Short mmCIF file of C-alpha atoms in Angstrom, two decimals:
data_model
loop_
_atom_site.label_atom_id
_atom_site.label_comp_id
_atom_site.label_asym_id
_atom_site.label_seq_id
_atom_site.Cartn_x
_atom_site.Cartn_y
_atom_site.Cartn_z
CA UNK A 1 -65.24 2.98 -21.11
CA UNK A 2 -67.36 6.33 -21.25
CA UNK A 3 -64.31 8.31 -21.65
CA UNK A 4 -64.37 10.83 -24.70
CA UNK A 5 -61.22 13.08 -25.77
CA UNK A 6 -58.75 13.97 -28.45
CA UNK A 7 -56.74 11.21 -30.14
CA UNK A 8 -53.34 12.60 -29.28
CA UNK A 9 -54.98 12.18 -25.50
CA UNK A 10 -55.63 8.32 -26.38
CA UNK A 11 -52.81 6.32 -25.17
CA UNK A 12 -51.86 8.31 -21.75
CA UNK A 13 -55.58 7.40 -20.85
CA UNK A 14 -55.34 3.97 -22.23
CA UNK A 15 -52.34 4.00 -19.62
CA UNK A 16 -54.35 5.42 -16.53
CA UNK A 17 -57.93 3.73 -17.02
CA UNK A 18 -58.97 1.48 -14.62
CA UNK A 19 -61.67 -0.54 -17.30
CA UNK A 20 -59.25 -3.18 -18.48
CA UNK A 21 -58.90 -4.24 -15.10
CA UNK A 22 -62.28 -4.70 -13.75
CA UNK A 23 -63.96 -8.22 -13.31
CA UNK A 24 -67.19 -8.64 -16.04
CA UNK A 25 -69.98 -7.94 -13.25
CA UNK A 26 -68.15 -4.69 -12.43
CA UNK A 27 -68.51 -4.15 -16.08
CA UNK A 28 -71.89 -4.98 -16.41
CA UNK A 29 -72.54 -2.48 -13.12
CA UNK A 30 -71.03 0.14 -15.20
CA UNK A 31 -73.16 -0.45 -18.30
CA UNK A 32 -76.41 -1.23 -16.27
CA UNK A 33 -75.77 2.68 -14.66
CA UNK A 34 -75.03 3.99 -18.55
CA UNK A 35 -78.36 2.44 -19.53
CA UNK A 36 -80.20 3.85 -16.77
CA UNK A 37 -78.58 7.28 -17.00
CA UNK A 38 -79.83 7.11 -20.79
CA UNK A 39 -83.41 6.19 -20.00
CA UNK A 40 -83.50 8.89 -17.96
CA UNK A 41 -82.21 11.19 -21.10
CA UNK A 42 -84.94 9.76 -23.15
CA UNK A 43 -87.72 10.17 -20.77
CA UNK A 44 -86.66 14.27 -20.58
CA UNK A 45 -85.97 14.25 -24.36
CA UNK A 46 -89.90 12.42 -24.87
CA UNK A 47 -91.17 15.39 -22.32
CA UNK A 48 -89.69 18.34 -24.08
CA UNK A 49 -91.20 17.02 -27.50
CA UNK A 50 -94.44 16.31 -25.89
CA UNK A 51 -94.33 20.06 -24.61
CA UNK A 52 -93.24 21.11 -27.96
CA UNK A 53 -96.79 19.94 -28.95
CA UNK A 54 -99.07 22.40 -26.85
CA UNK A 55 -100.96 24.87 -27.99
CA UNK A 56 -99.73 28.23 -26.03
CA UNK A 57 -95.78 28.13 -26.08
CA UNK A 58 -93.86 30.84 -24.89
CA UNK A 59 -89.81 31.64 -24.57
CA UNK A 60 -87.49 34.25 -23.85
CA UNK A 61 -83.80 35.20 -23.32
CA UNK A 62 -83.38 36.40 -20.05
CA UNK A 63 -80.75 38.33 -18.40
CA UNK A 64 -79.95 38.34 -15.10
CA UNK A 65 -78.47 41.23 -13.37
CA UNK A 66 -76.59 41.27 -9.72
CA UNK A 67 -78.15 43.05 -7.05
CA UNK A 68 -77.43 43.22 -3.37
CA UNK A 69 -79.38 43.65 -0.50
CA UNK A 70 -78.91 47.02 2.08
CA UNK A 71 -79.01 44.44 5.16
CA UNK A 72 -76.53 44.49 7.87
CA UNK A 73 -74.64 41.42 5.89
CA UNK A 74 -75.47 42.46 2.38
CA UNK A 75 -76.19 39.37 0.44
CA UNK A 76 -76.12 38.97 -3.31
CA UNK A 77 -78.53 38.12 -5.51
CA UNK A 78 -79.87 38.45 -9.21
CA UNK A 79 -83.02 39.47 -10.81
CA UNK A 80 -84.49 39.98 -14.58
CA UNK A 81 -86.15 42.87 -16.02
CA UNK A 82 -89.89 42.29 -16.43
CA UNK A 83 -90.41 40.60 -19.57
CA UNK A 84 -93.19 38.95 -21.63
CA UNK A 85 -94.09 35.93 -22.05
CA UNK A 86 -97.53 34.14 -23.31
CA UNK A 87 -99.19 37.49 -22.73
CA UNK A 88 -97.72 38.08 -18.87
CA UNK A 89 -95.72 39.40 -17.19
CA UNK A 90 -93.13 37.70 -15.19
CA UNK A 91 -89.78 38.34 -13.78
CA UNK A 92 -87.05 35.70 -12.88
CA UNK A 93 -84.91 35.89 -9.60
CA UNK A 94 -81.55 33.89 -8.53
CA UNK A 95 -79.65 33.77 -5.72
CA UNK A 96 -76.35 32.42 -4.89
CA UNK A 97 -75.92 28.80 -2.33
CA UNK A 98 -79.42 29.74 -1.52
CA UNK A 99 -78.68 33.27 0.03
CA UNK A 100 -76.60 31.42 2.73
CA UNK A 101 -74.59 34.14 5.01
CA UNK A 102 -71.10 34.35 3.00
CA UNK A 103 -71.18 32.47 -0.12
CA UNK A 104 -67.73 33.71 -1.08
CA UNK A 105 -66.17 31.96 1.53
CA UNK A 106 -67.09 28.46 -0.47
CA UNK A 107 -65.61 27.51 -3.51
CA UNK A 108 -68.48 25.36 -4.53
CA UNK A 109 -71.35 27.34 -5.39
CA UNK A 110 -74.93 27.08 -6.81
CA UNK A 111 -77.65 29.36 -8.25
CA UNK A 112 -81.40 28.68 -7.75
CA UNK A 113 -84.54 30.46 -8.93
CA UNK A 114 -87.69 31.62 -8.89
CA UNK A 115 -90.15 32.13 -11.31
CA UNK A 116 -92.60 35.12 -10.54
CA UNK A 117 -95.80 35.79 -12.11
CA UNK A 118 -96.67 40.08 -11.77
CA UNK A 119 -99.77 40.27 -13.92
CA UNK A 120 -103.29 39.16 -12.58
CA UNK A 121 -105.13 36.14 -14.25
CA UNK A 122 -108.50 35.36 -14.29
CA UNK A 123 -107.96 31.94 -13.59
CA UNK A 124 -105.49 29.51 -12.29
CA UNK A 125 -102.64 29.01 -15.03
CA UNK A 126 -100.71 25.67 -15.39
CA UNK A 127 -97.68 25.96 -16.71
CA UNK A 128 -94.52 23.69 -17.27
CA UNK A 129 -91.22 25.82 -17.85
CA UNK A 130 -87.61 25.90 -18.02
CA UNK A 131 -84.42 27.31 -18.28
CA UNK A 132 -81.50 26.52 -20.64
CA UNK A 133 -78.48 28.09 -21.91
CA UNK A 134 -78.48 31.39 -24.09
CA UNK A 135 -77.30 32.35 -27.27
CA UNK A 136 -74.14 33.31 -26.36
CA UNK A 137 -73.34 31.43 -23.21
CA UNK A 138 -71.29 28.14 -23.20
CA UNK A 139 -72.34 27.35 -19.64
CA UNK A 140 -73.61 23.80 -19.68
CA UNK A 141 -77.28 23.13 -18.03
CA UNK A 142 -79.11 20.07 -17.87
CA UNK A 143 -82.76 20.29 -18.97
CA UNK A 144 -84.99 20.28 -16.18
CA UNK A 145 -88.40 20.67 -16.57
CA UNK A 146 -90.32 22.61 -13.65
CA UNK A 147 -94.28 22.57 -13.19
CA UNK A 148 -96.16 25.28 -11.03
CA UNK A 149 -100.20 26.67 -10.99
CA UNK A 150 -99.95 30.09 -11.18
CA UNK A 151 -102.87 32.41 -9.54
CA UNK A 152 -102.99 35.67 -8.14
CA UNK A 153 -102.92 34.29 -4.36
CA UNK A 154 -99.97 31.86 -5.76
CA UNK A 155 -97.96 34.10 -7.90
CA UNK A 156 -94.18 32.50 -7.50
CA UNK A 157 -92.56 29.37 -7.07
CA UNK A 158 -90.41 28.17 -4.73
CA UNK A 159 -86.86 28.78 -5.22
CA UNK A 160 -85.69 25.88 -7.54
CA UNK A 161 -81.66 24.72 -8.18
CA UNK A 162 -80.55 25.91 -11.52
CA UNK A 163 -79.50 22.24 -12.90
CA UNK A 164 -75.25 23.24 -13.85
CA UNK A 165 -73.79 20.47 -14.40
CA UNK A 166 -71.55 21.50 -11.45
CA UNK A 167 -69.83 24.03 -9.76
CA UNK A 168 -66.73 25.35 -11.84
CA UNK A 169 -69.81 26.21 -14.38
CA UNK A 170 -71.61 28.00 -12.14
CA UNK A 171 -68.53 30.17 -11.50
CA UNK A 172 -68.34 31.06 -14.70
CA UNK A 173 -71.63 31.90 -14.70
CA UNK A 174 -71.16 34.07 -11.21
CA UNK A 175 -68.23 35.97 -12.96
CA UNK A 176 -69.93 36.97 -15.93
CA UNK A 177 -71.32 40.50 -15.85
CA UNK A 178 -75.13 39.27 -16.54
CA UNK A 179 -76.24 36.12 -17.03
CA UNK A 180 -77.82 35.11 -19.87
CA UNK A 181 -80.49 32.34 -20.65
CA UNK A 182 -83.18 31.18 -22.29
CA UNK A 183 -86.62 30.71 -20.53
CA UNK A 184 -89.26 28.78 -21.91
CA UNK A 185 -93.10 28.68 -20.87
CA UNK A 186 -95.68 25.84 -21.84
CA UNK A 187 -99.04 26.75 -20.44
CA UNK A 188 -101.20 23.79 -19.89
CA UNK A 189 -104.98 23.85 -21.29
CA UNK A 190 -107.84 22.59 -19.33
#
């Protein structure tokens, strides 16, 4: 059983979990699916360190700020100061259920984003990146890591989910007065 809480929680879950009960190839389901899930933990955990290993390596903490639009049905969305990173410039943008007409009429709610690059380049720049919690924010994020070619005819990615683990975090997020995270660049070398 995955389950993980105090001790004086112990024995009413004891009482309510259905693990004692199930037959040994339901169990071996359940572990099978644990083992995947951690694979899957590794093979992001191997990626990050194998980032950690280029040459150019940028990061930032970022803070989001709300904006909303002067349409007819204003719509809300949030954007970064431009900030620095690996000698550009760049500049982050979120929106809410991907700008869908009244996202305050749904209780479940997402963020997704978009990377921007504002300087010019010379040349076509590969980068890996992502975004995780900041400094001061207990809003839980799963490491995802995003890749995009930046050039001046290609400056911005498409807008990209914001991996919360799930929707009563991203409310806390959406009722903070910025949000704040960290944003890490890894430009790849040809």
């Amino acid at each position: 059983c995955p389950w993980q809480g105090p001790f004086h929680e112990l024995s009413v879950h004891e009482a309510e979990c259905s693990h004692p009960t199930k037959t040994g190839n339901e169990l071996m389901d359940i572990l099978d699916e644990m083992d995947q899930t951690r694979k899957k933990e590794m093979q992001l955990y191997n990626s990050i360190f194998s980032l950690l290993s280029f040459e150019k390596i940028g990061y930032t903490e970022v803070q989001f700020r709300p904006y909303r639009t002067d349409d007819f049905i204003t719509r809300l969305y949030y954007e970064t100061p431009r900030l620095t990173v690996l000698n550009q410039t760049w500049v982050l943008k979120a929106r809410v259920n991907d700008s869908e007409r009244n996202p305050n009429l749904s209780c479940k709610r997402t963020l997704s984003f978009q990377l921007i690059l504002k300087s010019k380049v010379q040349s076509p720049m590969e980068c890996s990146f992502l975004l995780l919690e900041g400094p001061y924010d207990d809003v839980k994020i799963r490491p995802v890591i995003y890749h995009f070619v930046f050039s001046n005819e290609s400056n911005e990615t498409d807008y990209m989910a914001l991996p919360i683990v799930d929707s009563v975090e991203c409310n806390k997020l959406l009722a903070a007065k910025n949000i704040n995270l960290r944003l890490f660049i890894f430009q790849i070398q040809k």
